[in-house]
C-alpha positions as a Python dict, from the first residue, in 0.01 Angstrom:
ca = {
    (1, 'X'): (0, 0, 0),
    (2, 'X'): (281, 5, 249),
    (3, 'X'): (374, 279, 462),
    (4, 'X'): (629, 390, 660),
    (5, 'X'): (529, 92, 939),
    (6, 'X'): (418, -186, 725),
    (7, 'X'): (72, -286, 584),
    (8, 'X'): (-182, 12, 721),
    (9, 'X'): (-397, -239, 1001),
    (10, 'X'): (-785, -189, 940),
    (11, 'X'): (-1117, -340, 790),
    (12, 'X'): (-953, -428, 479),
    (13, 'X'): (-698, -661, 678),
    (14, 'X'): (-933, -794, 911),
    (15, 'X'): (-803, -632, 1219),
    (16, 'X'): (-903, -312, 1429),
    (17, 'X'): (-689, 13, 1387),
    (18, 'X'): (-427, 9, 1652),
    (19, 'X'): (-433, 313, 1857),
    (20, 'X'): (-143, 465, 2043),
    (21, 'X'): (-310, 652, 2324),
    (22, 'X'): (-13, 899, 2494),
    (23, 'X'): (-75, 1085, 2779),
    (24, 'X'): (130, 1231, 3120),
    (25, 'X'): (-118, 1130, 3363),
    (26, 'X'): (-221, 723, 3387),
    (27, 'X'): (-625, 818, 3420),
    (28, 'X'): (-610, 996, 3115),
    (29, 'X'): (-441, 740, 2902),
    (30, 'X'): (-749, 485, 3056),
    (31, 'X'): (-987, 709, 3015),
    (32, 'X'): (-888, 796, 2626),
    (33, 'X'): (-833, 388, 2572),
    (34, 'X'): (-1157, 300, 2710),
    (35, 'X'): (-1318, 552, 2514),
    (36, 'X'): (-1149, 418, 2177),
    (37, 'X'): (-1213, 102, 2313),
    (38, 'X'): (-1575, 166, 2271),
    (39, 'X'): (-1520, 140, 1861),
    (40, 'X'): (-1503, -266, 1803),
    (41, 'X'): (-1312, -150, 1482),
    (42, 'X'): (-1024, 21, 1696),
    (43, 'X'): (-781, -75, 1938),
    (44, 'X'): (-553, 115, 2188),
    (45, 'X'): (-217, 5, 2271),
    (46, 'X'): (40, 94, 2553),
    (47, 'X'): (372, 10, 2366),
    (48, 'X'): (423, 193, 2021),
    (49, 'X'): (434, -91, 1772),
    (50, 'X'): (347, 27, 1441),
    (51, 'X'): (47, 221, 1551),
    (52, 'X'): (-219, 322, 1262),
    (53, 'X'): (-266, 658, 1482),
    (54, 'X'): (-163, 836, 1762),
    (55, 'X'): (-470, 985, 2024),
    (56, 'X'): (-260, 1271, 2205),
    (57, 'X'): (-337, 1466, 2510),
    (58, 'X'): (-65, 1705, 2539),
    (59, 'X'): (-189, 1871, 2898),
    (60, 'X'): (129, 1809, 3123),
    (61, 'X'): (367, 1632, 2914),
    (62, 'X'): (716, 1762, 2883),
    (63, 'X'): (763, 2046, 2571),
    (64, 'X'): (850, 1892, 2246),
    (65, 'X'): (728, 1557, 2315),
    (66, 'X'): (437, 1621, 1973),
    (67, 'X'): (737, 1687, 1776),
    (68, 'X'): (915, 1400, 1924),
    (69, 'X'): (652, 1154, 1799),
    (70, 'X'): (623, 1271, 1483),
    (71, 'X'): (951, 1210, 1398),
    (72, 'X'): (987, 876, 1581),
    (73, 'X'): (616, 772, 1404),
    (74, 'X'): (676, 976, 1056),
    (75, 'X'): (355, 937, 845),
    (76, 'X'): (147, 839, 1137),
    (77, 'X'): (-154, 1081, 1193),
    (78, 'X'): (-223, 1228, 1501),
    (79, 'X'): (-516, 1353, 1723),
    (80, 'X'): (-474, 1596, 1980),
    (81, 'X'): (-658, 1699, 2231),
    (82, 'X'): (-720, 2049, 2369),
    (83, 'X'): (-406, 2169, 2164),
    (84, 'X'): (-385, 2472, 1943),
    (85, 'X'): (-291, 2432, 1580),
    (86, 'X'): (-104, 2723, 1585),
    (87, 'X'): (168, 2597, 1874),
    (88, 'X'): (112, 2251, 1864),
    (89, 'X'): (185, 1956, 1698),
    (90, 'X'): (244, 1970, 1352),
    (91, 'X'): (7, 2229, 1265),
    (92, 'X'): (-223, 2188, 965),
    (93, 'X'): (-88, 2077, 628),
    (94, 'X'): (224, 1867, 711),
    (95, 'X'): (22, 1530, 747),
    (96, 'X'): (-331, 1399, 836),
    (97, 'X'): (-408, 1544, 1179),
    (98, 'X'): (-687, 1624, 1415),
    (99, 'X'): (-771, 1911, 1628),
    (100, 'X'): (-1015, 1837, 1897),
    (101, 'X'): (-1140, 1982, 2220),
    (102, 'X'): (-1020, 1790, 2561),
    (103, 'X'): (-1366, 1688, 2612),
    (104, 'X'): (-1485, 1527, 2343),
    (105, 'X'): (-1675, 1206, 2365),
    (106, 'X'): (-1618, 850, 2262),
    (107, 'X'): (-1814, 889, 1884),
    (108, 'X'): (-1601, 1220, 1839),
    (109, 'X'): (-1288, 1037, 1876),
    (110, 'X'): (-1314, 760, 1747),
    (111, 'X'): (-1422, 957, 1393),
    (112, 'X'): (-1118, 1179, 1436),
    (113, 'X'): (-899, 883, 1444),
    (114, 'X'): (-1080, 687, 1136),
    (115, 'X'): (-1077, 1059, 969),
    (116, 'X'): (-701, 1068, 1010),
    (117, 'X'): (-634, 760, 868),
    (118, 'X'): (-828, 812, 597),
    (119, 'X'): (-598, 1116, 558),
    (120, 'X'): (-802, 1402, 696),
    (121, 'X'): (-759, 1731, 813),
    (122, 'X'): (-1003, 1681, 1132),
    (123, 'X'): (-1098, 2007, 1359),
    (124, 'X'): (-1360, 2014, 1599),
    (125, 'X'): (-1554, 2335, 1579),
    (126, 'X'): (-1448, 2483, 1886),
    (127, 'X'): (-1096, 2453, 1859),
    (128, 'X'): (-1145, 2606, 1556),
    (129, 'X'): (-1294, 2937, 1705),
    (130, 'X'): (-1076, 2936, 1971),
    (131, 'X'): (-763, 2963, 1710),
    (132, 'X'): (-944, 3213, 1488),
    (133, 'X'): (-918, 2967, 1210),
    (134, 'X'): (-1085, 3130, 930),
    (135, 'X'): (-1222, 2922, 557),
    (136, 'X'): (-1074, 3100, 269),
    (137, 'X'): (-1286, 3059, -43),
}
């Protein structure tokens, strides 16, 4: 299957998930890529070619820049971090995205980002409280 960026990179091809890792502050974006980095079956990258997801920490970048990405990276999930689902990023629905609290550790990321390209809703618990997210049945 091809999406909107070519072949979908992965186990199947033989290669590790490339990672976009975008961030305002340059310790972040380390610190996020060496936590991804931790997964042998991912890989972060600086420049945005044809990334299988984007890891997203939207603390201090300039309004709008979510929306920006989505539309420059359309089909590509995202995972943000210590954003609300309710004012940022794409909200829940529109495509695979996860929801997860700014401190989450290396194993939580890393299964947000193969969750999201599996095409999963992902939201950690707490983010979910804190947006008074409710289940329906």
């Amino acid at each position: 299957m091809t999406g909107p960026l070519g072949p979908p990179p992965g186990p199947g091809v033989g290669e590790p998930l490339r990672v976009l890792v975008v961030a305002a502050y340059p310790a972040v974006r380390a610190g996020l890529g060496a936590l991804l980095a931790r997964d042998a079956g991912l890989r972060p990258v600086e420049a945005p070619a044809g990334p299988a997801a984007i890891v997203l920490d939207p603390a201090g970048l300039a309004e709008g820049v979510p929306d920006d990405l989505a539309e420059a990276y359309p089909g590509v999930p995202l995972v943000l971090l210590g954003a609300d689902p309710a004012t940022d990023g794409p909200g829940l629905g529109e495509r695979p995205v996860a929801y997860l609290a700014p401190d989450a550790d290396a194993p939580s990321l890393a299964a947000a980002v193969r969750g999201v390209v599996a095409g999963l809703t992902v939201l950690d618990p707490s983010v979910v409280a804190a947006a008074g997210i409710h289940a329906h049945d």
